[in-house]
Short mmCIF file of C-alpha atoms in Angstrom, two decimals:
data_model
loop_
_atom_site.label_atom_id
_atom_site.label_comp_id
_atom_site.label_asym_id
_atom_site.label_seq_id
_atom_site.Cartn_x
_atom_site.Cartn_y
_atom_site.Cartn_z
CA MET A 1 104.70 126.85 110.00
CA SER A 2 102.10 124.58 111.69
CA LEU A 3 102.56 120.87 110.80
CA ASN A 4 100.36 118.08 112.58
CA SER A 5 100.67 114.64 112.06
CA ASP A 6 97.38 113.44 113.29
CA PHE A 7 94.99 115.32 111.27
CA LEU A 8 91.31 114.88 111.58
CA PRO A 9 89.74 117.45 109.26
CA SER A 10 86.55 119.17 110.12
CA ALA A 11 83.52 117.73 108.40
CA ASN A 12 82.30 121.30 107.96
CA ARG A 13 85.13 121.72 105.34
CA PRO A 14 83.76 120.22 102.02
CA GLY A 15 85.99 118.04 99.94
CA GLU A 16 88.27 116.81 102.56
CA TYR A 17 88.77 113.35 103.87
CA PRO A 18 89.65 111.80 107.24
CA PHE A 19 93.50 111.11 107.27
CA GLY A 20 95.03 108.01 107.93
CA GLN A 21 93.86 105.07 105.67
CA LEU A 22 95.56 105.74 102.48
CA PHE A 23 95.46 102.80 100.17
CA GLY A 24 92.56 100.79 98.70
CA ARG A 25 90.37 104.09 98.62
CA SER A 26 88.59 103.75 95.19
CA ASP A 27 86.78 106.90 95.77
CA LEU A 28 89.86 108.97 95.76
CA ASN A 29 90.87 107.80 92.25
CA ILE A 30 88.80 110.45 90.49
CA ALA A 31 91.07 113.44 92.01
CA ALA A 32 94.45 111.82 90.66
CA SER A 33 96.01 112.83 87.44
CA THR A 34 95.42 109.99 84.94
CA SER A 35 98.45 110.60 82.78
CA VAL A 36 100.94 110.96 85.81
CA ILE A 37 99.44 107.77 87.24
CA GLU A 38 99.97 105.78 83.94
CA GLY A 39 103.46 106.70 83.82
CA LEU A 40 104.42 105.83 87.52
CA PRO A 41 105.78 102.33 88.20
CA ASP A 42 103.71 100.39 90.57
CA GLU A 43 103.81 97.21 92.66
CA GLN A 44 104.33 95.13 89.32
CA ARG A 45 107.60 97.13 88.65
CA THR A 46 106.24 98.60 85.35
CA SER A 47 104.01 101.49 84.65
CA PRO A 48 100.43 100.80 83.40
CA VAL A 49 100.88 102.57 80.11
CA ARG A 50 104.10 100.07 79.44
CA ARG A 51 102.14 97.15 80.13
CA THR A 52 99.32 98.50 77.83
CA PHE A 53 102.10 98.65 75.26
CA LEU A 54 103.31 95.08 75.97
CA LEU A 55 99.85 93.73 75.73
CA LEU A 56 99.50 95.55 72.41
CA MET A 57 102.40 93.45 71.18
CA LEU A 58 100.63 90.28 72.32
CA PHE A 59 97.39 91.23 70.39
CA ASP A 60 99.60 91.63 67.45
CA LEU A 61 101.09 88.26 67.53
CA LEU A 62 97.51 86.68 68.19
CA LEU A 63 95.98 88.61 65.53
CA CYS A 64 98.57 87.72 62.84
CA PHE A 65 98.37 83.97 63.96
CA ILE A 66 94.56 83.81 63.83
CA LEU A 67 94.62 85.57 60.42
CA TRP A 68 97.16 83.24 59.01
CA ILE A 69 95.38 80.27 60.11
CA ILE A 70 92.01 81.39 58.74
CA TYR A 71 93.96 82.14 55.41
CA ILE A 72 95.24 78.53 55.34
CA GLN A 73 91.68 77.20 56.14
CA GLN A 74 90.34 79.00 53.46
CA SER A 75 93.19 77.71 50.83
CA LEU A 76 92.39 74.12 51.56
CA SER A 77 91.45 72.10 48.52
CA ASP A 78 91.20 68.69 49.95
CA GLY A 79 90.45 69.27 53.63
CA ASP A 80 93.98 68.18 54.98
CA ILE A 81 95.07 71.19 57.13
CA ILE A 82 98.32 69.39 58.14
CA LYS A 83 99.33 69.36 54.50
CA ALA A 84 98.36 72.96 54.07
CA LEU A 85 100.60 73.90 57.06
CA ARG A 86 103.60 71.72 55.78
CA GLN A 87 103.21 73.60 52.40
CA GLU A 88 103.32 76.92 54.07
CA VAL A 89 106.12 76.23 56.67
CA ILE A 90 108.31 73.49 55.22
CA GLY A 91 107.81 74.54 51.68
CA TYR A 92 108.10 78.41 52.38
CA THR A 93 108.83 80.71 49.64
CA ILE A 94 108.25 84.34 49.84
CA LYS A 95 106.28 84.22 46.65
CA THR A 96 103.73 81.84 47.80
CA SER A 97 103.56 81.69 51.69
CA LEU A 98 102.47 84.04 54.23
CA PHE A 99 104.25 82.22 57.04
CA ASP A 100 107.09 84.90 57.16
CA THR A 101 104.33 87.36 58.39
CA VAL A 102 103.72 85.31 61.39
CA MET A 103 107.47 84.83 62.16
CA LEU A 104 107.81 88.39 61.76
CA ALA A 105 104.95 88.94 64.48
CA VAL A 106 106.86 86.38 66.66
CA GLY A 107 110.10 88.29 66.31
CA ARG A 108 108.55 91.56 67.07
CA PHE A 109 106.88 90.16 70.23
CA LEU A 110 110.00 88.43 71.47
CA VAL A 111 112.30 91.52 70.98
CA ILE A 112 109.92 94.07 72.31
CA GLU A 113 108.74 91.98 75.26
CA ILE A 114 112.53 91.20 76.33
CA ILE A 115 113.90 94.84 75.85
CA TYR A 116 111.00 96.79 77.09
CA GLY A 117 109.24 94.35 79.48
CA ALA A 118 112.06 92.64 81.21
CA PHE A 119 114.96 95.30 80.72
CA LEU A 120 112.57 98.57 80.84
CA VAL A 121 114.48 100.24 78.16
CA LEU A 122 113.36 103.89 77.84
CA THR A 123 114.95 104.21 74.13
CA PRO A 124 112.65 103.70 71.26
CA TRP A 125 115.43 102.79 68.90
CA TRP A 126 114.91 99.14 69.21
CA SER A 127 111.39 99.43 68.38
CA ALA A 128 112.19 101.68 65.42
CA GLY A 129 114.60 99.10 64.22
CA VAL A 130 111.97 96.31 64.29
CA THR A 131 109.47 98.43 62.56
CA GLY A 132 112.02 99.35 59.89
CA VAL A 133 112.91 95.81 59.26
CA ASN A 134 109.40 94.51 59.19
CA SER A 135 108.28 97.37 56.92
CA ALA A 136 110.96 96.61 54.46
CA VAL A 137 110.14 92.85 54.24
CA PHE A 138 106.26 93.78 53.88
CA VAL A 139 107.22 96.27 50.92
CA ALA A 140 109.27 93.41 49.35
CA LYS A 141 106.62 90.85 49.78
CA CYS A 142 104.06 93.09 48.07
CA PHE A 143 106.24 93.18 44.91
CA VAL A 144 107.12 89.52 44.81
CA PHE A 145 104.12 87.67 46.47
CA ASP A 146 101.81 85.89 43.90
CA PHE A 147 98.39 87.24 44.71
CA GLN A 148 97.15 85.44 41.65
CA GLN A 149 97.35 82.07 43.14
CA PRO A 150 94.83 79.17 42.01
CA LYS A 151 93.01 79.46 45.34
CA LYS A 152 91.63 82.85 44.98
CA ASN A 153 89.05 82.57 47.72
CA SER A 154 91.72 83.29 50.13
CA ILE A 155 93.56 86.17 48.52
CA GLY A 156 91.55 88.99 50.47
CA LEU A 157 92.81 87.67 53.57
CA ALA A 158 96.43 87.81 52.17
CA TYR A 159 95.91 91.50 51.57
CA VAL A 160 94.43 92.13 54.92
CA LEU A 161 97.30 89.98 56.77
CA ILE A 162 100.09 92.07 55.31
CA ILE A 163 98.39 95.35 55.69
CA ALA A 164 97.19 94.67 59.20
CA ALA A 165 100.80 93.57 60.30
CA LEU A 166 102.24 96.75 58.61
CA ILE A 167 99.71 98.88 60.52
CA LEU A 168 100.25 97.29 63.81
CA THR A 169 103.87 97.58 63.76
CA TRP A 170 103.90 101.18 62.96
CA ILE A 171 100.80 101.86 65.81
CA GLU A 172 103.16 100.02 68.52
CA THR A 173 106.16 102.06 67.72
CA SER A 174 104.34 105.37 67.56
CA PHE A 175 102.50 104.46 70.97
CA LEU A 176 105.92 103.68 72.36
CA ILE A 177 107.46 107.03 71.19
CA TYR A 178 104.51 109.35 71.78
CA ARG A 179 102.81 107.92 74.88
CA VAL A 180 104.93 105.49 76.85
CA ILE A 181 108.20 106.99 76.92
CA PRO A 182 107.19 110.72 77.55
CA GLN A 183 104.77 109.70 80.36
CA GLU A 184 107.36 107.73 82.17
CA LYS A 185 110.04 110.31 81.67
CA ALA A 186 107.46 112.89 83.14
CA ALA A 187 106.76 110.57 85.99
CA ALA A 188 110.42 110.05 86.73
CA HIS A 189 111.46 113.73 86.26
CA GLY A 190 111.84 115.52 89.62
CA PRO A 191 114.08 117.05 92.15
CA LEU A 192 116.18 113.93 92.45
CA PHE A 193 119.40 115.74 92.64
CA SER A 194 119.66 118.24 95.50
CA PRO A 195 121.78 121.40 94.79
CA ILE A 196 122.89 121.26 98.19
CA ALA A 197 126.35 119.67 98.20
CA GLY A 198 125.40 117.59 95.21
CA ARG A 199 123.25 115.40 97.31
CA MET A 200 120.96 112.65 95.74
CA ALA A 201 117.62 111.96 96.88
CA PRO A 202 117.43 108.78 98.93
CA LYS A 203 117.12 105.64 96.75
CA VAL A 204 113.97 103.61 97.32
CA VAL A 205 113.30 99.82 97.08
CA VAL A 206 109.67 99.14 96.84
CA ASP A 207 108.09 95.63 97.70
CA ARG A 208 106.63 94.39 94.59
CA GLU A 209 104.11 92.39 96.63
CA ALA A 210 102.52 95.32 98.33
CA ALA A 211 99.68 96.66 96.60
CA VAL A 212 99.79 100.39 96.61
CA ASP A 213 96.96 102.70 95.47
CA ILE A 214 98.92 105.39 93.60
CA ALA A 215 95.87 107.53 92.94
CA ALA A 216 94.78 107.59 96.57
CA MET A 217 98.48 108.71 97.34
CA LEU A 218 98.33 111.55 94.96
CA SER A 219 94.89 112.73 96.00
CA ARG A 220 95.80 112.43 99.82
CA ALA A 221 98.99 114.58 99.11
CA GLY A 222 96.75 117.00 97.60
CA LEU A 223 94.57 117.32 100.76
CA LEU A 224 97.57 117.44 103.02
CA HIS A 225 98.72 120.56 100.91
CA SER A 226 95.63 122.11 101.59
CA GLU A 227 95.60 121.25 105.31
CA VAL A 228 98.99 122.67 105.66
CA TRP A 229 97.75 125.84 104.45
CA TYR A 230 94.71 125.95 106.11
CA LEU A 231 96.64 125.61 109.32
CA HIS A 232 99.24 128.08 108.39
CA GLY A 233 96.63 130.95 107.63
CA LEU A 234 94.60 130.49 110.89
CA GLU A 235 94.63 133.33 113.24
CA ALA A 236 92.95 131.65 115.95
CA TRP A 237 96.39 130.71 117.87
CA GLY A 238 96.65 131.39 121.71
CA PRO A 239 99.46 133.79 123.53
CA ASP A 240 103.11 133.23 122.80
CA LEU A 241 105.15 131.04 124.87
CA VAL A 242 108.70 132.32 124.52
CA THR A 243 111.46 129.67 125.54
CA PRO A 244 114.70 131.04 126.64
CA ASP A 245 116.22 130.12 123.17
CA GLY A 246 113.78 132.53 121.54
CA VAL A 247 111.50 129.99 120.19
CA SER A 248 107.80 131.07 120.01
CA VAL A 249 105.29 128.31 120.87
CA ARG A 250 101.52 128.91 120.58
CA SER A 251 98.53 126.40 120.62
CA ALA A 252 95.07 126.27 119.91
CA ASN A 253 92.03 123.86 120.27
CA LEU A 254 90.76 123.82 116.60
CA PRO A 255 87.28 122.32 115.62
CA GLY A 256 87.80 118.77 114.05
CA TYR A 257 91.02 118.01 115.74
CA ARG A 258 91.50 115.44 118.34
CA THR A 259 94.29 116.97 120.06
CA LYS A 260 95.59 120.47 120.73
CA VAL A 261 97.57 122.00 117.56
CA PHE A 262 100.93 123.44 118.45
CA ARG A 263 102.53 126.22 116.21
CA MET A 264 106.25 126.82 116.72
CA GLU A 265 107.95 129.84 115.23
CA ALA A 266 111.97 129.92 115.21
CA THR A 267 114.78 131.45 113.57
CA LEU A 268 117.34 129.13 112.22
CA ASP A 269 120.90 129.93 111.23
CA ALA A 270 120.70 128.84 107.82
CA SER A 271 118.81 129.80 104.57
CA PRO A 272 115.38 128.42 103.81
CA ARG A 273 116.60 126.60 100.90
CA VAL A 274 119.39 124.88 102.94
CA VAL A 275 116.75 123.97 105.64
CA HIS A 276 114.18 122.57 103.15
CA ASN A 277 116.74 120.52 101.46
CA GLU A 278 118.14 119.05 104.60
CA LEU A 279 114.43 117.95 105.66
CA VAL A 280 113.51 116.63 102.33
CA TYR A 281 116.46 115.06 100.78
CA ASN A 282 118.95 114.01 103.66
CA ILE A 283 116.51 112.09 105.47
CA GLN A 284 119.23 109.52 106.41
CA GLY A 285 121.31 112.42 108.14
CA THR A 286 118.04 113.14 110.38
CA SER A 287 119.76 111.38 113.58
CA SER A 288 122.70 113.85 113.24
CA TRP A 289 120.47 116.67 114.68
CA ASN A 290 117.71 114.78 116.17
CA PRO A 291 119.17 112.32 118.47
CA THR A 292 115.70 110.84 119.27
CA VAL A 293 115.78 109.24 115.88
CA ASP A 294 117.10 105.36 115.91
CA TYR A 295 116.19 104.59 112.25
CA ILE A 296 114.56 106.12 109.36
CA GLU A 297 113.86 104.80 105.78
CA CYS A 298 112.16 106.13 102.63
CA LEU A 299 109.57 103.25 101.69
CA GLN A 300 108.23 104.61 98.55
CA SER A 301 109.05 107.94 96.44
CA PHE A 302 107.57 109.65 93.75
CA PRO A 303 109.95 112.70 92.97
CA SER A 304 108.01 114.05 90.12
CA GLU A 305 105.09 114.67 92.53
CA ASN A 306 107.22 115.82 95.56
CA ILE A 307 105.78 112.84 97.52
CA ASP A 308 107.31 110.21 99.69
CA ILE A 309 106.56 107.82 102.51
CA VAL A 310 109.04 107.43 105.44
CA HIS A 311 109.29 104.86 108.23
CA ASN A 312 110.69 106.65 111.30
CA VAL A 313 111.71 104.75 114.29
CA LEU A 314 112.35 106.96 117.65
CA HIS A 315 114.40 105.63 120.67
CA SER A 316 113.01 104.60 123.88
CA VAL A 317 113.49 107.35 126.59
CA TYR A 318 113.69 107.54 130.38
CA GLY A 319 115.34 104.12 130.59
CA GLY A 320 112.60 102.54 128.80
CA THR A 321 109.57 104.25 130.34
CA ILE A 322 108.56 105.28 127.08
CA SER A 323 108.82 102.47 124.66
CA PRO A 324 110.42 102.94 121.09
CA ARG A 325 107.76 104.49 118.88
CA ASP A 326 107.73 104.15 115.12
CA PHE A 327 105.74 106.39 112.52
CA VAL A 328 104.80 105.57 108.83
CA LEU A 329 104.69 109.19 107.26
CA LEU A 330 103.28 110.57 104.09
CA ARG A 331 105.42 113.69 103.22
CA HIS A 332 104.49 116.15 100.69
CA TRP A 333 106.73 119.38 100.01
CA GLY A 334 107.20 122.06 97.71
CA GLU A 335 107.04 125.99 97.32
CA HIS A 336 103.99 128.07 97.82
CA ASP A 337 103.62 131.99 97.99
CA GLU A 338 107.40 132.14 98.40
CA CYS A 339 107.66 129.81 101.27
CA TYR A 340 108.95 126.34 101.25
CA TYR A 341 106.63 123.93 102.92
CA LEU A 342 106.81 120.21 104.22
CA GLY A 343 103.43 118.49 105.14
CA ILE A 344 103.65 115.45 107.06
CA ALA A 345 100.56 112.98 108.10
CA SER A 346 100.47 109.44 109.45
CA VAL A 347 99.36 106.95 107.04
CA GLU A 348 99.22 103.04 106.77
CA HIS A 349 101.45 101.38 104.10
CA PRO A 350 101.49 97.63 103.30
CA LYS A 351 105.04 97.43 103.17
CA CYS A 352 105.30 98.46 106.68
CA PRO A 353 102.79 96.77 109.26
CA PRO A 354 103.16 97.52 112.93
CA MET A 355 106.35 96.34 114.65
CA LYS A 356 106.25 94.13 117.66
CA ASN A 357 108.40 96.32 119.94
CA CYS A 358 107.42 99.63 118.73
CA VAL A 359 104.28 101.70 119.71
CA ARG A 360 102.57 103.00 116.37
#
């Protein structure tokens, strides 16, 4: 299979973009899967869909508080709002005050923000428990609250506040169960576990300060997949140059590519699956069979999409005549037409700026 890390697609092939710059390309966002993107964590550590859920909790709190203040304002008989607040808060009873609806909103907000915002819990039971407690209180309040108080001009808001709070707490839990958790689990599900020797895929630590355009990366990986199979299917290769080890090397000057493209074919003493897993999942062991590799690190990984970004540093050779070189590589792998493939292209990544002692 032919792989080229310095792609420059021909302008005559529609729908393809020049490779290299990966981040900040808003024109690529339209090609990405919205549901996958929403479930992926980004530079803010949480996924967009989870942040939407947490913002919904803040909206719930603000709405309940504002409705409660308006209810108090309409309940005033002498214009003294401080006195009315004291009566609602200090003189609270479940029969005459709606202060408990605000306190329940505060409790919902704090519990959900801490559990699902700070600890990133993926179980719905905490939210379901909060919803159950709130529902029980609201149902009880409907039976004991005095809706026939003397200040009847504010009774309509009492209905609205109780019903709105009940509806919002159910909407929030439903959104968590049917939107947040499924999308995040789908985004996190992938070949993290390699069947070869029980190997785990490399763990990734992402710089949260680095702004990464996830949509652009997904779209770019799709283009890389197309480019790999475009090269694989070409028949415009030159004659074979067979090495003493039986390795066949062919090359071609293809339109739209800066340099000559080489194609190498060889037979390895291993099954395709073993080779695939060794290349994809065991990047830390690359130096064991490639002595030119000095350092290799996975910068960012999206295993559910079979995508990662790797920083690779090569030793200097010939006594320093050729300086150390480093590469930031987007890798996209998978299985297609009963073949395993691994496409690699050079990209830019905000977490890995050029190094002073390396040539990129």
